[in-house]
Coordinates of N, CA, C and O in Angstrom, one line a residue:
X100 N 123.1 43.1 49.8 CA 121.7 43.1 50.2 C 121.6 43.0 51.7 O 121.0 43.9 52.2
X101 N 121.9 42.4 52.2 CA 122.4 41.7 53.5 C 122.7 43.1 54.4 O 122.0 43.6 55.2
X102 N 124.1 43.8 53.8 CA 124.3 45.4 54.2 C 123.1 46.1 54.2 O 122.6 46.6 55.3
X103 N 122.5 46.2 53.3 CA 121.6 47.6 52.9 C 120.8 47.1 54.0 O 120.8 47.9 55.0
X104 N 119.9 45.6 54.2 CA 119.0 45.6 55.4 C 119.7 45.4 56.4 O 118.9 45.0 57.2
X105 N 120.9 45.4 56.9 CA 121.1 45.9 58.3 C 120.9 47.4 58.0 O 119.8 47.9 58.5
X106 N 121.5 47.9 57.5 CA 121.5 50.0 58.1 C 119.5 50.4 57.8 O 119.0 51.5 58.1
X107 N 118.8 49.3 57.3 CA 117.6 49.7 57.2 C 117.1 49.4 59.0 O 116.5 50.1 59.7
X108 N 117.6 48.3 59.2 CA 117.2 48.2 60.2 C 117.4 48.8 61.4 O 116.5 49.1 62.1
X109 N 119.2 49.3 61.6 CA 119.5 50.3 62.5 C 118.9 51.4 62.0 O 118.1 51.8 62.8
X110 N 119.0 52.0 61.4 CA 117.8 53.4 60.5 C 116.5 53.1 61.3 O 116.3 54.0 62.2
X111 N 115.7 52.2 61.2 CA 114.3 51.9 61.6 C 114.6 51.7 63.7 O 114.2 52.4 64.6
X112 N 115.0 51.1 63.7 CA 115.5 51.3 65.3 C 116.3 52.4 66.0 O 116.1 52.6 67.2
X113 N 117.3 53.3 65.0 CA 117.6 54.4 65.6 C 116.1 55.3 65.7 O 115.6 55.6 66.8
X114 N 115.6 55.5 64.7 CA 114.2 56.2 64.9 C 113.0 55.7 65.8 O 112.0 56.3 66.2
X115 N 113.2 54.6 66.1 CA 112.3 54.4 67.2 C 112.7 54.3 68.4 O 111.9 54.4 69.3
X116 N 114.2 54.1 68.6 CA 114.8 54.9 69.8 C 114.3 56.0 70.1 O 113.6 56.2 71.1
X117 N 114.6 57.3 68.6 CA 114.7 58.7 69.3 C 113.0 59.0 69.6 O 112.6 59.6 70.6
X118 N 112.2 58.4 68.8 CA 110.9 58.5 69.1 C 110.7 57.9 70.4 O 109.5 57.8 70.8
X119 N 111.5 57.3 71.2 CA 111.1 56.6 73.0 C 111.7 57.7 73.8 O 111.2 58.2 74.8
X120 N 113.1 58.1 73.0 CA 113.2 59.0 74.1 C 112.8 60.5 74.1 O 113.0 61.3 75.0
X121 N 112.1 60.8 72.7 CA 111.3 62.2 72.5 C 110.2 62.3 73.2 O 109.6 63.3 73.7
X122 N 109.6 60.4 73.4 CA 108.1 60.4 74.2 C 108.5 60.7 75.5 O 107.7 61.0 76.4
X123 N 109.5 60.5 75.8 CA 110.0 60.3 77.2 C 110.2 61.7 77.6 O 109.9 62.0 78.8
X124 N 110.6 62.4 76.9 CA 111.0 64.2 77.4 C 109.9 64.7 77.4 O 109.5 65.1 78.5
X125 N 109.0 64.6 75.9 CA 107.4 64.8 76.3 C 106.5 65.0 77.6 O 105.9 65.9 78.1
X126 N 106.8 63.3 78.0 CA 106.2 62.8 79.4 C 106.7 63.3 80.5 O 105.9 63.3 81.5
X127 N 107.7 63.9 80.6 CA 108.6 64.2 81.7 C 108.3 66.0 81.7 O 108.3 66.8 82.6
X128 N 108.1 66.1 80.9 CA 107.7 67.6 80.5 C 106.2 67.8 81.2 O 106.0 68.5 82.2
X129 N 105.4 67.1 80.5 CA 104.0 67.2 81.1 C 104.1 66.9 82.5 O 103.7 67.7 83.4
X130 N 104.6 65.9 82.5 CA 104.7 65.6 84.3 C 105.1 67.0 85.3 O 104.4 67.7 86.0
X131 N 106.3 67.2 85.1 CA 105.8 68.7 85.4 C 105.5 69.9 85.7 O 105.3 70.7 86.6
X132 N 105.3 69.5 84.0 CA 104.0 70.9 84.1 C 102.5 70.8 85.2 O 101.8 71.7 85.9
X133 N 102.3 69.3 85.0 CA 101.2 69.0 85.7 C 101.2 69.0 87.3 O 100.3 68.9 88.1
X134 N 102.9 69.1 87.4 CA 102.9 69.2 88.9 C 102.7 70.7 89.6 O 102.0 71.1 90.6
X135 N 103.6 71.1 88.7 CA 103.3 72.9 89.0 C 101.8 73.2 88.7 O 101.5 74.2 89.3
X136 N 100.9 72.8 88.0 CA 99.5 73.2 87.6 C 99.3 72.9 89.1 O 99.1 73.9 89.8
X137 N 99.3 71.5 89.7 CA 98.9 71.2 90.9 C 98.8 72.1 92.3 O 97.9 72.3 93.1
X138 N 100.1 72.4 92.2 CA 100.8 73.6 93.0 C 100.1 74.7 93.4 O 99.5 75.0 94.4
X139 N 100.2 75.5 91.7 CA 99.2 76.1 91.6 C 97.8 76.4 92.1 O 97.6 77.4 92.7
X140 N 96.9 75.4 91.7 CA 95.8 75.1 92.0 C 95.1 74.6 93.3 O 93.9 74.4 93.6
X141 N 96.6 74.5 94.3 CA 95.9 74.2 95.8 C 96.7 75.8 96.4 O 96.6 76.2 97.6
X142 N 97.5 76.4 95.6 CA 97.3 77.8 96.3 C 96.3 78.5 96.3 O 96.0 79.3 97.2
X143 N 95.4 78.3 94.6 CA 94.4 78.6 94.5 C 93.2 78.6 95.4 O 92.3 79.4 95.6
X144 N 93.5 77.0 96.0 CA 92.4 76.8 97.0 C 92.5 77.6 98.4 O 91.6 78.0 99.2
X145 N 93.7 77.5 98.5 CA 93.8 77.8 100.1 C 93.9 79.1 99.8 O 93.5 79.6 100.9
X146 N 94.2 80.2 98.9 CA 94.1 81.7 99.0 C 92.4 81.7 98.6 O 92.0 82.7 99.1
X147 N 91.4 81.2 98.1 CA 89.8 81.2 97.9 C 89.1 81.5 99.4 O 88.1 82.2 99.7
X148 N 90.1 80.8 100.0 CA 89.7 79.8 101.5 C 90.3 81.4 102.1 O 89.5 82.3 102.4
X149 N 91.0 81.5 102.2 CA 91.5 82.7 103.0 C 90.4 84.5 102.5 O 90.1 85.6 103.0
X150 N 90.3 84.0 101.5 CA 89.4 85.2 101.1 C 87.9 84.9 101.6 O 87.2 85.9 102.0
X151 N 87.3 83.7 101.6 CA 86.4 83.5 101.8 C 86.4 83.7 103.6 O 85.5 84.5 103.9
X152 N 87.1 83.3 104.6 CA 87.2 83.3 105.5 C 87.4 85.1 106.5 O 87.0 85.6 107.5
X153 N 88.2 85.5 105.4 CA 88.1 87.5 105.2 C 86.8 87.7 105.1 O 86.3 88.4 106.0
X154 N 86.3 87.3 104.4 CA 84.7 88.0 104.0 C 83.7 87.6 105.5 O 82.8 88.2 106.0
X155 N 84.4 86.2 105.7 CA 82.9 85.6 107.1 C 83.1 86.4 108.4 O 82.3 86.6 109.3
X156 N 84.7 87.0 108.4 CA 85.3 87.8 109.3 C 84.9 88.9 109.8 O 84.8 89.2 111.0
X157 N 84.6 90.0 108.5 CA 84.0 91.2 108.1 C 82.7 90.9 108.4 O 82.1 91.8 108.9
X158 N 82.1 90.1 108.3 CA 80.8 90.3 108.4 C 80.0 90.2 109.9 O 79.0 90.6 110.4
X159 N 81.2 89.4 110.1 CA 81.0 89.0 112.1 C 80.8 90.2 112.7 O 79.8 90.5 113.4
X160 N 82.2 91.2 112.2 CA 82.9 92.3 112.9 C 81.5 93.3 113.1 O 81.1 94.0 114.0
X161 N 80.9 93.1 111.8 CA 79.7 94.3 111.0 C 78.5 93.8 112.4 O 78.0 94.7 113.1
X162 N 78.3 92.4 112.6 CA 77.3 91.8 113.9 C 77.4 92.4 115.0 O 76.7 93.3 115.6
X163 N 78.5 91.8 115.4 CA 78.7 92.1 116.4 C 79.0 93.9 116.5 O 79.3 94.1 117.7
X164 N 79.1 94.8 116.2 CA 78.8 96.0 116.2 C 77.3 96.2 116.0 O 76.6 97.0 116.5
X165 N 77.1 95.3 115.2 CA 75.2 96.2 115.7 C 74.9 95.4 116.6 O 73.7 95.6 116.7
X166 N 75.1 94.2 117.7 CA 75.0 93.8 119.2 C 75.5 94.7 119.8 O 74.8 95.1 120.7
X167 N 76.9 95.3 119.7 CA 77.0 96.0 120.9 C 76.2 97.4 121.0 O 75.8 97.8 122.1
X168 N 76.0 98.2 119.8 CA 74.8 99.2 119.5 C 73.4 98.9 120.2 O 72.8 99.8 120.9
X169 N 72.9 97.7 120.0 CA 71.8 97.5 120.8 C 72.3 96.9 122.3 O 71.6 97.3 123.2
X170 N 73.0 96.3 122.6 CA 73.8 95.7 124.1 C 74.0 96.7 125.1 O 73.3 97.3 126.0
X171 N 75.2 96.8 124.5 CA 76.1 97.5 125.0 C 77.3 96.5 125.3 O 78.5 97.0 125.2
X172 N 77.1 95.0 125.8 CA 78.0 94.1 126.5 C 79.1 94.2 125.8 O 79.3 94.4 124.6
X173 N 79.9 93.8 127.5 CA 81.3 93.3 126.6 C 81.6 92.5 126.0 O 82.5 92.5 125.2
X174 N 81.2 92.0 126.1 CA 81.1 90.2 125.4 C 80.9 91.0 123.8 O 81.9 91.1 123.0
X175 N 80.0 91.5 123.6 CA 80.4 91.8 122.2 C 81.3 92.7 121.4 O 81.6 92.7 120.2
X176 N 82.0 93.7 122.9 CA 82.8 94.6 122.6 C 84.1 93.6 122.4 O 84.8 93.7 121.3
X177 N 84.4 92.7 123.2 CA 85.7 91.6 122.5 C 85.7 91.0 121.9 O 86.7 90.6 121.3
X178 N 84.6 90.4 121.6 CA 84.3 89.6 120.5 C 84.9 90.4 119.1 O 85.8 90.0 118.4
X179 N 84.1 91.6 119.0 CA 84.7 92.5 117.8 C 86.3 92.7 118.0 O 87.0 92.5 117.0
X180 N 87.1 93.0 119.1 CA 88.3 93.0 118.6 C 89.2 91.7 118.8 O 90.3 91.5 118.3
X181 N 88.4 90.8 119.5 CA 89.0 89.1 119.0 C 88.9 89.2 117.4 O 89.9 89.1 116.7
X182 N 87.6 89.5 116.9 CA 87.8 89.2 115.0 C 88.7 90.3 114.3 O 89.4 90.1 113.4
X183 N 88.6 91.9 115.1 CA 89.7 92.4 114.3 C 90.9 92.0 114.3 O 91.7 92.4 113.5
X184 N 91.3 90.9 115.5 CA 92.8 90.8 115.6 C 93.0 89.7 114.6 O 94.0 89.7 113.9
X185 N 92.0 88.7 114.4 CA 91.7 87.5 113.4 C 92.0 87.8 111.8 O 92.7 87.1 111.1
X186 N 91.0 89.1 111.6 CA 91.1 89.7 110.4 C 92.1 89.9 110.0 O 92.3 89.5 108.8
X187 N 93.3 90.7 110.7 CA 93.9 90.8 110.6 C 95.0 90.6 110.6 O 95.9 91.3 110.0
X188 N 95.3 89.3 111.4 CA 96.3 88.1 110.4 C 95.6 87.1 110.1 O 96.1 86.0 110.4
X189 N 94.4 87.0 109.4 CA 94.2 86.6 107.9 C 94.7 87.3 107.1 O 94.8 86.8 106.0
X190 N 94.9 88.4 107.3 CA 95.0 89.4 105.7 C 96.4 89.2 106.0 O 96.8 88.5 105.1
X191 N 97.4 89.5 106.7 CA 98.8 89.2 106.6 C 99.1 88.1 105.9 O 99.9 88.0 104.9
X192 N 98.1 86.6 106.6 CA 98.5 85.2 106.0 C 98.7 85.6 104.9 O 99.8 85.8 104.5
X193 N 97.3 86.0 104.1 CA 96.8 85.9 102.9 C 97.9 87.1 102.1 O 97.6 87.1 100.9
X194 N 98.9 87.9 102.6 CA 99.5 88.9 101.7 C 101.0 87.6 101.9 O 101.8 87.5 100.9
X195 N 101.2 87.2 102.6 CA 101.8 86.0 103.0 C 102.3 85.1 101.9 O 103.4 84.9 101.4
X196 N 100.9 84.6 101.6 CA 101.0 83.5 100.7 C 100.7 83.8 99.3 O 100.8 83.0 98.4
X197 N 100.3 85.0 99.3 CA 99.8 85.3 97.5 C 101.1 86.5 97.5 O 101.4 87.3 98.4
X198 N 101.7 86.2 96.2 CA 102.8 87.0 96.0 C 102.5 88.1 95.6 O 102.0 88.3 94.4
X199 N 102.7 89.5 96.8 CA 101.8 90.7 96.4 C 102.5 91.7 95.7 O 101.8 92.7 95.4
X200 N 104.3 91.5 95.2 CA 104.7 92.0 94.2 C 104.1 92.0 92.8 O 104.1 93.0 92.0
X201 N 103.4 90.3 92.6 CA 102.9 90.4 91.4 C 102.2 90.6 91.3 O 101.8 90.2 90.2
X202 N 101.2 91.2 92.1 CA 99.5 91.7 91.9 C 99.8 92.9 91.1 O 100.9 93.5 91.2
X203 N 98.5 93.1 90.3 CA 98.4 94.2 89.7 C 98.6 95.4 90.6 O 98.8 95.2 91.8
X204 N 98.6 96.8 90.1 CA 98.3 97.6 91.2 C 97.1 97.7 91.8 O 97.0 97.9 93.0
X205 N 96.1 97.7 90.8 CA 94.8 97.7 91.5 C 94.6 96.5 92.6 O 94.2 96.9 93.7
X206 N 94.9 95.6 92.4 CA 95.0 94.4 93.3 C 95.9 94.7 94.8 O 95.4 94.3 95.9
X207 N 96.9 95.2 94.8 CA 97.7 96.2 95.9 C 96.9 97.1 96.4 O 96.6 97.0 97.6
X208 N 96.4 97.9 95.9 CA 95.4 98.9 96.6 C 94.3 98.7 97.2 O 93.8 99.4 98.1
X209 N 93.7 97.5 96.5 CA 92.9 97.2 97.7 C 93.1 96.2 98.5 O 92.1 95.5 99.0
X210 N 94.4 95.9 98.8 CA 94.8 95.2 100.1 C 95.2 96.3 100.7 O 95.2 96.1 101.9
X211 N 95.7 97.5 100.5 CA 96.3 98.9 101.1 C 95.1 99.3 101.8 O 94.9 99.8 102.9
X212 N 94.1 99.0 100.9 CA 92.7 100.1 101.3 C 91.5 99.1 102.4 O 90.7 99.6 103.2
X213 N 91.8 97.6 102.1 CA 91.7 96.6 103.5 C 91.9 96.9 104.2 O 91.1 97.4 105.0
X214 N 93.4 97.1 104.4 CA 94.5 97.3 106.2 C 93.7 98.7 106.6 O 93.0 98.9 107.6
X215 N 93.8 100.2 105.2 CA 93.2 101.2 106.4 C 91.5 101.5 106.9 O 90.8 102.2 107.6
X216 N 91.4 100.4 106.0 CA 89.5 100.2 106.5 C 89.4 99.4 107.9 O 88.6 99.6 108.9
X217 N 90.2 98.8 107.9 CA 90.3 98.1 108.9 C 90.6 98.8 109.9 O 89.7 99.0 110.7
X218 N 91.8 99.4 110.2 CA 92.3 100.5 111.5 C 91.2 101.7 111.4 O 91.2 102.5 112.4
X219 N 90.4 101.9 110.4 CA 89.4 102.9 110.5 C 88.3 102.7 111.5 O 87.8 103.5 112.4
X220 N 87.8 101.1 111.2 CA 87.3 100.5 111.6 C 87.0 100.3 113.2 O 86.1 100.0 113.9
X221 N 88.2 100.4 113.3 CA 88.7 99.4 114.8 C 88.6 101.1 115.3 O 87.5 101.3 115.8
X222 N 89.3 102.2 115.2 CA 89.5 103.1 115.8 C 88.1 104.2 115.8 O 87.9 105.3 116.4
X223 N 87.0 103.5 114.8 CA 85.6 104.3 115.2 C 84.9 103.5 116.3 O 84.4 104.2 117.2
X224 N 84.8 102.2 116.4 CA 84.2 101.2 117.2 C 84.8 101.8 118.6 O 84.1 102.2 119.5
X225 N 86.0 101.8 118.7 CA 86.6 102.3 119.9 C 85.9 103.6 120.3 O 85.4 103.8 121.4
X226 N 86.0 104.3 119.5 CA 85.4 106.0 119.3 C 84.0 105.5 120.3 O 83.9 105.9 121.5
X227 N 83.0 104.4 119.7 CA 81.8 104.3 120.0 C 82.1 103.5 121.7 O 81.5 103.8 122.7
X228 N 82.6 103.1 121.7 CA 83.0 102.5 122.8 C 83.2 103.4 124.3 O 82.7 103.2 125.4
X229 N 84.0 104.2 124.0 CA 84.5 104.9 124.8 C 83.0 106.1 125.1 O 82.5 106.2 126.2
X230 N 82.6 106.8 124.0 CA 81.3 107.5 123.7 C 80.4 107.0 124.8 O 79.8 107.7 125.6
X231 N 80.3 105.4 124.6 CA 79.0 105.2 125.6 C 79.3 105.2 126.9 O 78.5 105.4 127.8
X232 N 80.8 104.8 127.3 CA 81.0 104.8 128.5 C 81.0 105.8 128.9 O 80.5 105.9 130.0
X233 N 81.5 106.9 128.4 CA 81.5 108.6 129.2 C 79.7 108.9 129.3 O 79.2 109.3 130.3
X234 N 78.8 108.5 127.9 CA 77.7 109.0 128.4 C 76.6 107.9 129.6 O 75.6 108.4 130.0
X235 N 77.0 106.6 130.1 CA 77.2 106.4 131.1 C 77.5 107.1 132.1 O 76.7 107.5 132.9
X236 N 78.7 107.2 132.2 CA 79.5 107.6 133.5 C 78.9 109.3 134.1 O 78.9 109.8 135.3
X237 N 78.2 110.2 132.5 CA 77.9 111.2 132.7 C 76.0 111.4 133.7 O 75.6 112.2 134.5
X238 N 75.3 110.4 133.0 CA 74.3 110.1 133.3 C 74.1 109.8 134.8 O 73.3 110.2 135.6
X239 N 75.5 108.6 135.1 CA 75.5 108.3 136.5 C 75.8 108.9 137.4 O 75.4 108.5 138.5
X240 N 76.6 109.8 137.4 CA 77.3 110.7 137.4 C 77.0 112.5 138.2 O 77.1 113.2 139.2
X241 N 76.7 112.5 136.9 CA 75.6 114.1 136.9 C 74.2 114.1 137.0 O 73.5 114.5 137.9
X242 N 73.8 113.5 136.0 CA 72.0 113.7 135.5 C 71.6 112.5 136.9 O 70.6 113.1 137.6
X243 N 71.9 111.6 137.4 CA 71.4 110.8 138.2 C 71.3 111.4 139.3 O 70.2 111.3 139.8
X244 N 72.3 112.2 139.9 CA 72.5 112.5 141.2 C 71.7 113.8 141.2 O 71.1 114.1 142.3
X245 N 71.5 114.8 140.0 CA 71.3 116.2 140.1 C 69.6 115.6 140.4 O 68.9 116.2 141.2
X246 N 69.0 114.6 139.8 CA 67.6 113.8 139.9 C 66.9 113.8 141.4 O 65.8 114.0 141.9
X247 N 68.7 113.1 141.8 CA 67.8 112.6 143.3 C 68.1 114.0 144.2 O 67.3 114.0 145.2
X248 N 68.9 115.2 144.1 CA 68.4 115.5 144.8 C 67.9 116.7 144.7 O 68.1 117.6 145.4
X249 N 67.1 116.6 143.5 CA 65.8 117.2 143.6 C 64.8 116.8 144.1 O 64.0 117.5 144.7
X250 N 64.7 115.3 144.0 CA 63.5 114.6 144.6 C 63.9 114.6 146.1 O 63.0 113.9 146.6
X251 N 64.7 114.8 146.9 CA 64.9 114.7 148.1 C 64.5 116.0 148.5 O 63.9 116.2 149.6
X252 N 64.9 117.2 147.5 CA 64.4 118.7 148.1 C 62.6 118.7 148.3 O 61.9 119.3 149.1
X253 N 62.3 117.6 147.3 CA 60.7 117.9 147.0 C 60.1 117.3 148.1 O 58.9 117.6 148.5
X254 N 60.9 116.4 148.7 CA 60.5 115.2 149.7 C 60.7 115.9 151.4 O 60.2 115.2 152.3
X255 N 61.5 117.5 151.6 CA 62.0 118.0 152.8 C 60.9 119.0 153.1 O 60.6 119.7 152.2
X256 N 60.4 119.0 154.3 CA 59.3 119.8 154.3 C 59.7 121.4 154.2 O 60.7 121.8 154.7
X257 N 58.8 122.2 153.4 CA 59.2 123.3 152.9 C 59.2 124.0 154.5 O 58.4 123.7 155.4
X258 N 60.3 125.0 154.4 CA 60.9 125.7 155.2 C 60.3 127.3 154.9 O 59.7 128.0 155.8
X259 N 60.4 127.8 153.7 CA 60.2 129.1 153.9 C 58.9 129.4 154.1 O 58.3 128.6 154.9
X260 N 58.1 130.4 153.6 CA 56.3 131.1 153.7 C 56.2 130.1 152.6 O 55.2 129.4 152.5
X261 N 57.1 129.9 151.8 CA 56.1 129.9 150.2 C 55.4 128.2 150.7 O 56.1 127.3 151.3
X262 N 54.0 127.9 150.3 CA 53.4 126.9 150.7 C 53.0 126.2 149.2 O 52.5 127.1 148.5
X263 N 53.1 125.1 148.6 CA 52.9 124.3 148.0 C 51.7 123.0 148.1 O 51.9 122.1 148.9
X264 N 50.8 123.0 147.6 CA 49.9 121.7 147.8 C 50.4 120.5 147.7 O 51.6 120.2 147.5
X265 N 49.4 119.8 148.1 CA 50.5 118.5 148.0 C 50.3 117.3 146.5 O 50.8 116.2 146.3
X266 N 49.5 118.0 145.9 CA 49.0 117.7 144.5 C 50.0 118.1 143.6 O 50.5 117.3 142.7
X267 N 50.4 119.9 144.0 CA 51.6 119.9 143.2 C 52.5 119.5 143.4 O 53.3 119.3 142.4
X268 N 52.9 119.2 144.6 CA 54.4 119.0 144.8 C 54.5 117.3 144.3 O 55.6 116.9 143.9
X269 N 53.2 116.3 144.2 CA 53.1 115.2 144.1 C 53.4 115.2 142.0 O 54.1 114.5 141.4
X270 N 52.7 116.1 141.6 CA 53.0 116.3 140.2 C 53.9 116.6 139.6 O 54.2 116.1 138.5
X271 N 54.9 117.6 140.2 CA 56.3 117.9 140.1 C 57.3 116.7 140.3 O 58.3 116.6 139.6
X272 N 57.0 115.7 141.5 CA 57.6 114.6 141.6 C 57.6 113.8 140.5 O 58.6 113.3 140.1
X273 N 56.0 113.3 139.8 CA 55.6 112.5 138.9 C 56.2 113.0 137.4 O 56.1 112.2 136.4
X274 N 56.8 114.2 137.3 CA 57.8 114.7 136.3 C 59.2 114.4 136.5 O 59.9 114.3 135.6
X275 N 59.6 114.4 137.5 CA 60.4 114.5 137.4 C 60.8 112.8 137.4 O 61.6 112.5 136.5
X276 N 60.4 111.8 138.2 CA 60.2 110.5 137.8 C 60.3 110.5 136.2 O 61.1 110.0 135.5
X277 N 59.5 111.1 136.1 CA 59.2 110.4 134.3 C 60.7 111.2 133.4 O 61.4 110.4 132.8
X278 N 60.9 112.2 133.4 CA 62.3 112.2 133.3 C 63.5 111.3 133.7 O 64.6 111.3 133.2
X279 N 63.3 110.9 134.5 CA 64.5 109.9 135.3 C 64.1 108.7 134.4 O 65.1 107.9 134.3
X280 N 63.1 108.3 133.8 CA 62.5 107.3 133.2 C 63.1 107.4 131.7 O 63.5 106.5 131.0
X281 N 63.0 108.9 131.4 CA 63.4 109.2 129.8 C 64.6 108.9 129.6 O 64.9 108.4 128.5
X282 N 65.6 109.2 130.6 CA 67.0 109.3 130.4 C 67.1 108.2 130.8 O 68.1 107.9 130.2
X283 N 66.8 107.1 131.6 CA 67.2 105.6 131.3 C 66.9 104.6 130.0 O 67.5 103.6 129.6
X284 N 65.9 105.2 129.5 CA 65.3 105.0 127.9 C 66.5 105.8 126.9 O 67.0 105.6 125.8
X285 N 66.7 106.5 127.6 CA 68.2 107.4 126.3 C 69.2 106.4 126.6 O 69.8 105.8 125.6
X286 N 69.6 106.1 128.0 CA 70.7 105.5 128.1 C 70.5 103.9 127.1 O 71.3 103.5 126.2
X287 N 69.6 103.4 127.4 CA 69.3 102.0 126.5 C 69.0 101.9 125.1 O 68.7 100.9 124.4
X288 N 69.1 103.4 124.7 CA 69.3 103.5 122.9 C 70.3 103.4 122.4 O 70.3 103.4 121.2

């Protein structure tokens, strides 16, 4: 009898051994898993964060192009390519840290179709850039100068027979002023 309850006993203790150390693989298991969930879940944060920060980026870029449309300043012309240079390594960070093998394809495509919106982007703004400076430079240039010296011809006392009043010649001036007026109103659109 004595026999039978010892092997009951080791029987009853081996099984609650293996049940300490099954809880224990359990625990160690979860552990973990719960570490990698962790992992996980603050890549989660920081790729949110980087998407979120993409989007405040884009929307700057979209501002500050309608300032420099109404401006013209530089200040807003670098500002836009301070944020495209920003944008654009955020979106590297962010292809960086999120493993872009495993994106779907659709998910690849439109990080493909990001980068060429982006250089679309940058290389129309430039387009506009350059646009206003030439119609500047053309204004100051040509239309400015061809202005005054008309108004200087209008201003030299007429030389040939042909005689002019001085009503008209004062009305011809007052057009031509107000043109010189129009095209500085063109230039500030």
């Amino acid at each position: 009898m004595f026999r039978s309850l010892q092997i009951q006993i080791l029987i009853a203790l081996a099984g609650l051994i293996s049940i300490i150390f099954y809880q224990s693989y359990l625990s160690r298991n979860n552990q973990l898993l719960f570490i990698q969930n962790q992992a996980l879940a603050s890549q989660s944060v920081s790729i949110i964060q980087l998407v979120h920060d993409l989007e405040r980026d884009v929307l700057d870029l979209q501002r500050n192009v309608l300032i420099y449309r109404e401006t013209a300043s530089q200040v807003s012309a670098q500002n836009f390519y301070d944020l495209m240079s920003a944008v654009n390594q955020t979106l590297i960070k962010f292809e960086s840290q999120y493993n872009v093998e495993a994106l779907e394809s659709n998910d690849s495509e439109t990080i493909l179709f990001m980068h060429n919106h982006l250089k679309d982007y940058n290389e129309n703004f430039s387009d506009v850039v350059n646009g206003r400076k030439r119609r500047k430079i053309i204004f100051e240039e040509v239309i400015q100068e061809d202005i005054s010296q008309i108004i200087d011809l209008l201003e030299r006392p007429m030389d040939s027979g042909i005689t002019a009043s001085n009503a008209d010649l004062l009305k011809l001036k007052y057009h031509f002023v107000l043109a010189q007026k129009d095209a500085y109103q063109y230039l500030l659109a």
